[in-house]
């Protein structure tokens, strides 16, 4: 852990001193000690460093993406030829469950945490020359509740018959007890709500960091485009996620609290949910791609510079 690096540290310090480099022995020993730390659950809970959290975001997005890819492979194998291949005729709803979870995992748990949370946390502070994000503990809390939302999605898979409503959660399918899985649909909605809270907190953190913690000579006109990409993405998330959360809460109320927001028999309007959902769904396309465009632009900019 610490001792195996001591001899190497002494030689390294002697090498730097020989060439006239200013050396602070305590700092170098500290760096070697920190680099030798092991990643554990306790380090994740206590870690508020933006680089560490960015790497955690990327690792978690990779794990979530693997689980989403497994559902994609299952769908492809099932569609390879006509008839039932690997999904039994008695449980054909599992195909709908696979499509639902594949959509949720790829959009909300792979692309958004990876591009926005991962690359954003790692590079925003570096690009604008600030020591840290404005709210490090909120940053840590965001990734912790992201794991909780993923657990809710997996819980929906194993509770009752699973939620096969599709990733859009359209009523009346998502609000009807004919689906036989009201608790699974509830778990899906809870997972999406917690994921939305995580994204909103990260967006607020990026906005306050970019607008208030830039270097003195870094104005909005001279700011790198990657920071502009995250600023625009965070703004769209803050505008659209509350609308989606409200729509999901209305679906949850129709499902468990006997409200009639989307029941046309009693004066409700299922098309109203589609308006609310796509108020988020269409900007979501740009939310997913703008951080990637910003990151690619910075790579090309420094390459050609």
Short mmCIF file of C-alpha atoms in Angstrom, two decimals:
data_model
loop_
_atom_site.label_atom_id
_atom_site.label_comp_id
_atom_site.label_asym_id
_atom_site.label_seq_id
_atom_site.Cartn_x
_atom_site.Cartn_y
_atom_site.Cartn_z
CA UNK A 1 0.00 0.00 0.00
CA UNK A 2 2.25 2.82 1.22
CA UNK A 3 5.61 1.19 2.00
CA UNK A 4 6.31 -0.45 -1.40
CA UNK A 5 6.42 3.00 -2.96
CA UNK A 6 8.93 4.53 -0.54
CA UNK A 7 12.14 3.33 -2.24
CA UNK A 8 10.77 4.29 -5.63
CA UNK A 9 9.82 7.68 -4.23
CA UNK A 10 13.35 8.34 -2.93
CA UNK A 11 14.90 7.54 -6.30
CA UNK A 12 12.31 9.68 -8.07
CA UNK A 13 12.98 12.60 -5.71
CA UNK A 14 16.72 12.22 -6.21
CA UNK A 15 16.24 12.21 -9.98
CA UNK A 16 14.20 15.41 -9.88
CA UNK A 17 16.69 17.10 -7.54
CA UNK A 18 19.63 16.14 -9.79
CA UNK A 19 18.06 18.00 -12.71
CA UNK A 20 17.29 21.03 -10.62
CA UNK A 21 13.53 20.55 -10.36
CA UNK A 22 11.83 22.00 -7.26
CA UNK A 23 10.76 19.06 -5.14
CA UNK A 24 8.26 18.81 -2.30
CA UNK A 25 8.86 15.36 -0.83
CA UNK A 26 5.67 15.28 1.22
CA UNK A 27 3.49 16.04 -1.80
CA UNK A 28 5.11 13.32 -3.90
CA UNK A 29 4.70 10.75 -1.13
CA UNK A 30 1.08 11.82 -0.78
CA UNK A 31 0.46 11.41 -4.53
CA UNK A 32 1.94 7.90 -4.53
CA UNK A 33 -0.10 7.03 -1.46
CA UNK A 34 -3.34 8.27 -3.00
CA UNK A 35 -2.69 6.43 -6.25
CA UNK A 36 -2.23 3.19 -4.32
CA UNK A 37 -5.67 3.40 -2.70
CA UNK A 38 -8.12 0.67 -3.63
CA UNK A 39 -11.57 1.39 -5.03
CA UNK A 40 -14.24 0.27 -2.58
CA UNK A 41 -17.86 1.00 -1.78
CA UNK A 42 -16.78 3.16 1.16
CA UNK A 43 -14.53 5.24 -1.10
CA UNK A 44 -17.48 5.75 -3.45
CA UNK A 45 -19.72 6.93 -0.62
CA UNK A 46 -17.11 9.35 0.75
CA UNK A 47 -15.52 10.49 -2.51
CA UNK A 48 -16.41 14.02 -3.62
CA UNK A 49 -13.57 14.57 -6.08
CA UNK A 50 -14.83 15.47 -9.55
CA UNK A 51 -12.38 13.17 -11.36
CA UNK A 52 -13.18 10.19 -9.17
CA UNK A 53 -16.92 10.73 -9.57
CA UNK A 54 -16.50 11.14 -13.33
CA UNK A 55 -14.74 7.78 -13.52
CA UNK A 56 -17.45 6.23 -11.33
CA UNK A 57 -20.08 7.62 -13.70
CA UNK A 58 -18.30 6.08 -16.70
CA UNK A 59 -17.86 2.71 -14.97
CA UNK A 60 -21.49 2.59 -13.85
CA UNK A 61 -22.68 3.61 -17.34
CA UNK A 62 -20.58 0.77 -18.75
CA UNK A 63 -22.17 -1.74 -16.37
CA UNK A 64 -25.68 -0.42 -17.05
CA UNK A 65 -24.96 -0.54 -20.78
CA UNK A 66 -23.94 -4.19 -20.58
CA UNK A 67 -27.24 -5.08 -18.93
CA UNK A 68 -29.12 -3.11 -21.60
CA UNK A 69 -27.13 -4.86 -24.33
CA UNK A 70 -28.12 -8.24 -22.87
CA UNK A 71 -31.78 -7.35 -23.37
CA UNK A 72 -30.97 -6.20 -26.92
CA UNK A 73 -29.30 -9.53 -27.71
CA UNK A 74 -32.31 -11.36 -26.30
CA UNK A 75 -34.62 -9.35 -28.59
CA UNK A 76 -32.43 -10.05 -31.64
CA UNK A 77 -32.30 -13.77 -30.96
CA UNK A 78 -36.07 -13.90 -30.53
CA UNK A 79 -36.59 -12.07 -33.85
CA UNK A 80 -34.06 -14.20 -35.71
CA UNK A 81 -36.83 -16.31 -37.24
CA UNK A 82 -40.57 -16.82 -36.97
CA UNK A 83 -42.12 -18.50 -33.98
CA UNK A 84 -40.90 -18.67 -30.39
CA UNK A 85 -37.18 -19.22 -30.07
CA UNK A 86 -35.98 -18.54 -26.52
CA UNK A 87 -39.07 -16.90 -24.93
CA UNK A 88 -41.67 -19.50 -24.04
CA UNK A 89 -45.23 -19.12 -25.39
CA UNK A 90 -46.51 -19.05 -21.82
CA UNK A 91 -44.46 -15.94 -21.03
CA UNK A 92 -44.57 -13.84 -24.17
CA UNK A 93 -44.88 -10.69 -22.07
CA UNK A 94 -41.17 -11.03 -21.33
CA UNK A 95 -40.50 -9.77 -24.86
CA UNK A 96 -42.33 -6.53 -24.01
CA UNK A 97 -40.42 -6.35 -20.72
CA UNK A 98 -37.12 -6.72 -22.61
CA UNK A 99 -37.98 -3.86 -24.99
CA UNK A 100 -39.05 -1.65 -22.06
CA UNK A 101 -35.92 -2.21 -19.98
CA UNK A 102 -33.63 -2.00 -23.02
CA UNK A 103 -34.98 1.46 -23.84
CA UNK A 104 -34.74 2.72 -20.27
CA UNK A 105 -31.24 1.36 -19.66
CA UNK A 106 -29.73 2.65 -22.89
CA UNK A 107 -31.19 6.16 -22.67
CA UNK A 108 -31.34 6.97 -18.97
CA UNK A 109 -28.53 4.77 -17.64
CA UNK A 110 -25.93 4.52 -20.42
CA UNK A 111 -25.84 7.62 -22.59
CA UNK A 112 -26.92 10.27 -20.07
CA UNK A 113 -24.67 9.19 -17.15
CA UNK A 114 -21.77 8.45 -19.49
CA UNK A 115 -21.69 11.56 -21.69
CA UNK A 116 -23.24 14.11 -19.34
CA UNK A 117 -22.27 12.87 -15.88
CA UNK A 118 -19.01 11.08 -16.67
CA UNK A 119 -17.25 13.34 -19.17
CA UNK A 120 -18.91 16.40 -17.66
CA UNK A 121 -17.67 15.82 -14.12
CA UNK A 122 -14.20 14.90 -15.32
CA UNK A 123 -13.59 17.73 -17.79
CA UNK A 124 -15.69 20.76 -16.76
CA UNK A 125 -13.42 21.67 -13.86
CA UNK A 126 -10.28 21.10 -15.96
CA UNK A 127 -11.46 23.12 -18.97
CA UNK A 128 -12.46 26.18 -16.96
CA UNK A 129 -9.59 26.13 -14.47
CA UNK A 130 -11.63 25.90 -11.27
CA UNK A 131 -10.51 23.87 -8.24
CA UNK A 132 -13.71 21.82 -7.94
CA UNK A 133 -17.42 21.93 -8.71
CA UNK A 134 -19.53 24.24 -6.57
CA UNK A 135 -21.39 21.47 -4.73
CA UNK A 136 -19.13 18.38 -4.40
CA UNK A 137 -21.38 16.55 -1.94
CA UNK A 138 -24.42 17.08 -4.16
CA UNK A 139 -22.30 15.62 -6.95
CA UNK A 140 -21.62 12.57 -4.80
CA UNK A 141 -25.31 12.27 -3.86
CA UNK A 142 -26.32 12.33 -7.54
CA UNK A 143 -24.39 9.20 -8.45
CA UNK A 144 -25.50 7.36 -5.30
CA UNK A 145 -29.20 7.82 -6.10
CA UNK A 146 -28.44 6.81 -9.70
CA UNK A 147 -27.53 3.35 -8.36
CA UNK A 148 -30.78 3.36 -6.37
CA UNK A 149 -32.83 4.12 -9.49
CA UNK A 150 -31.11 1.25 -11.32
CA UNK A 151 -32.09 -1.09 -8.48
CA UNK A 152 -35.73 -0.01 -8.88
CA UNK A 153 -35.59 -0.90 -12.58
CA UNK A 154 -34.17 -4.34 -11.82
CA UNK A 155 -36.78 -4.77 -9.07
CA UNK A 156 -39.51 -4.14 -11.67
CA UNK A 157 -38.13 -7.09 -13.64
CA UNK A 158 -38.52 -9.57 -10.79
CA UNK A 159 -41.74 -8.28 -9.18
CA UNK A 160 -45.05 -9.77 -10.35
CA UNK A 161 -44.98 -10.30 -14.14
CA UNK A 162 -42.67 -7.38 -15.01
CA UNK A 163 -43.52 -4.05 -16.57
CA UNK A 164 -44.04 -4.53 -20.31
CA UNK A 165 -45.48 -1.11 -21.05
CA UNK A 166 -42.79 0.10 -23.46
CA UNK A 167 -40.25 2.77 -22.56
CA UNK A 168 -42.78 5.56 -23.19
CA UNK A 169 -45.19 4.25 -20.49
CA UNK A 170 -48.25 5.26 -22.49
CA UNK A 171 -51.63 5.00 -20.77
CA UNK A 172 -54.00 3.18 -20.71
CA UNK A 173 -51.53 0.26 -20.81
CA UNK A 174 -49.45 1.69 -17.96
CA UNK A 175 -52.48 2.66 -15.86
CA UNK A 176 -54.58 -0.48 -16.35
CA UNK A 177 -54.70 -3.39 -13.93
CA UNK A 178 -55.21 -5.61 -16.99
CA UNK A 179 -51.43 -5.53 -17.38
CA UNK A 180 -51.30 -7.65 -14.16
CA UNK A 181 -48.20 -5.78 -12.98
CA UNK A 182 -49.10 -2.53 -11.19
CA UNK A 183 -46.20 -2.84 -8.74
CA UNK A 184 -43.72 -3.44 -11.60
CA UNK A 185 -44.95 -0.30 -13.36
CA UNK A 186 -44.69 1.56 -10.07
CA UNK A 187 -41.07 0.44 -9.66
CA UNK A 188 -40.30 1.62 -13.20
CA UNK A 189 -41.79 5.03 -12.44
CA UNK A 190 -39.93 5.32 -9.13
CA UNK A 191 -36.67 4.45 -10.90
CA UNK A 192 -37.24 7.11 -13.55
CA UNK A 193 -38.18 9.72 -10.94
CA UNK A 194 -35.01 9.10 -8.94
CA UNK A 195 -32.92 9.13 -12.12
CA UNK A 196 -34.51 12.48 -13.00
CA UNK A 197 -33.60 13.89 -9.59
CA UNK A 198 -30.01 12.78 -10.15
CA UNK A 199 -29.87 14.45 -13.57
CA UNK A 200 -31.42 17.68 -12.22
CA UNK A 201 -28.89 17.89 -9.39
CA UNK A 202 -26.01 17.32 -11.79
CA UNK A 203 -27.40 19.98 -14.16
CA UNK A 204 -27.70 22.51 -11.33
CA UNK A 205 -24.15 21.72 -10.28
CA UNK A 206 -22.80 22.25 -13.80
CA UNK A 207 -24.73 25.49 -14.27
CA UNK A 208 -23.52 27.05 -11.04
CA UNK A 209 -19.97 25.81 -11.63
CA UNK A 210 -19.70 27.08 -15.21
CA UNK A 211 -21.33 30.45 -14.53
CA UNK A 212 -19.72 31.26 -11.17
CA UNK A 213 -16.43 29.36 -10.89
CA UNK A 214 -14.64 30.05 -14.17
CA UNK A 215 -11.12 31.41 -14.35
CA UNK A 216 -10.93 35.19 -14.25
CA UNK A 217 -10.03 35.65 -17.92
CA UNK A 218 -12.35 32.91 -19.22
CA UNK A 219 -15.48 34.69 -20.41
CA UNK A 220 -18.56 33.17 -21.97
CA UNK A 221 -17.26 34.24 -25.38
CA UNK A 222 -13.91 32.50 -24.98
CA UNK A 223 -15.26 29.47 -23.08
CA UNK A 224 -14.63 26.06 -24.75
CA UNK A 225 -17.54 24.62 -26.71
CA UNK A 226 -17.65 21.54 -24.49
CA UNK A 227 -18.64 23.78 -21.57
CA UNK A 228 -21.27 25.42 -23.77
CA UNK A 229 -22.57 21.98 -24.72
CA UNK A 230 -22.97 20.99 -21.06
CA UNK A 231 -24.52 24.37 -20.24
CA UNK A 232 -27.15 23.93 -22.96
CA UNK A 233 -27.75 20.28 -22.06
CA UNK A 234 -28.16 21.11 -18.37
CA UNK A 235 -30.59 23.90 -19.22
CA UNK A 236 -32.74 21.58 -21.33
CA UNK A 237 -32.74 18.97 -18.56
CA UNK A 238 -33.83 21.52 -15.98
CA UNK A 239 -36.65 22.68 -18.27
CA UNK A 240 -37.97 19.29 -19.35
CA UNK A 241 -37.38 16.83 -16.49
CA UNK A 242 -39.95 18.48 -14.14
CA UNK A 243 -42.58 18.06 -16.88
CA UNK A 244 -41.72 14.37 -17.28
CA UNK A 245 -41.73 13.90 -13.51
CA UNK A 246 -45.19 15.47 -13.28
CA UNK A 247 -46.51 13.19 -16.04
CA UNK A 248 -45.04 10.11 -14.33
CA UNK A 249 -46.59 11.10 -11.01
CA UNK A 250 -49.96 11.45 -12.74
CA UNK A 251 -49.57 7.94 -14.20
CA UNK A 252 -48.63 6.66 -10.75
CA UNK A 253 -51.70 8.36 -9.25
CA UNK A 254 -53.96 6.83 -11.90
CA UNK A 255 -52.47 3.42 -11.20
CA UNK A 256 -52.55 3.39 -7.40
CA UNK A 257 -54.66 6.32 -6.15
CA UNK A 258 -57.86 6.05 -8.23
CA UNK A 259 -57.35 9.32 -10.07
CA UNK A 260 -58.62 9.67 -13.65
CA UNK A 261 -56.15 11.94 -15.42
CA UNK A 262 -55.81 9.66 -18.45
CA UNK A 263 -59.05 7.66 -18.43
CA UNK A 264 -61.25 8.79 -21.37
CA UNK A 265 -64.36 7.09 -19.94
CA UNK A 266 -64.39 9.54 -17.01
CA UNK A 267 -63.24 12.62 -18.90
CA UNK A 268 -59.50 12.00 -18.85
CA UNK A 269 -57.25 12.35 -21.89
CA UNK A 270 -54.55 9.75 -22.69
CA UNK A 271 -53.23 12.03 -25.46
CA UNK A 272 -52.43 14.61 -22.76
CA UNK A 273 -49.78 12.24 -21.42
CA UNK A 274 -48.21 12.02 -24.87
CA UNK A 275 -47.96 15.82 -25.01
CA UNK A 276 -46.28 15.88 -21.59
CA UNK A 277 -43.95 13.00 -22.40
CA UNK A 278 -42.75 14.35 -25.74
CA UNK A 279 -42.20 17.79 -24.23
CA UNK A 280 -39.31 15.90 -22.63
CA UNK A 281 -38.80 13.25 -25.31
CA UNK A 282 -37.93 15.51 -28.21
CA UNK A 283 -35.34 17.64 -26.35
CA UNK A 284 -33.98 14.34 -25.01
CA UNK A 285 -32.60 13.66 -28.50
CA UNK A 286 -30.44 16.79 -28.21
CA UNK A 287 -29.65 16.09 -24.57
CA UNK A 288 -28.11 12.80 -25.67
CA UNK A 289 -26.09 14.09 -28.63
CA UNK A 290 -24.96 17.64 -27.71
CA UNK A 291 -22.42 16.51 -25.02
CA UNK A 292 -20.96 14.07 -27.57
CA UNK A 293 -20.66 16.85 -30.18
CA UNK A 294 -18.99 19.13 -27.64
CA UNK A 295 -16.51 16.46 -26.60
CA UNK A 296 -15.60 15.61 -30.20
CA UNK A 297 -15.14 19.29 -31.02
CA UNK A 298 -12.65 19.75 -28.19
CA UNK A 299 -10.65 16.75 -29.39
CA UNK A 300 -10.47 18.12 -32.96
CA UNK A 301 -9.72 21.63 -31.69
CA UNK A 302 -6.67 20.56 -29.70
CA UNK A 303 -5.59 18.17 -32.47
CA UNK A 304 -5.51 20.88 -35.13
CA UNK A 305 -4.14 23.54 -32.79
#
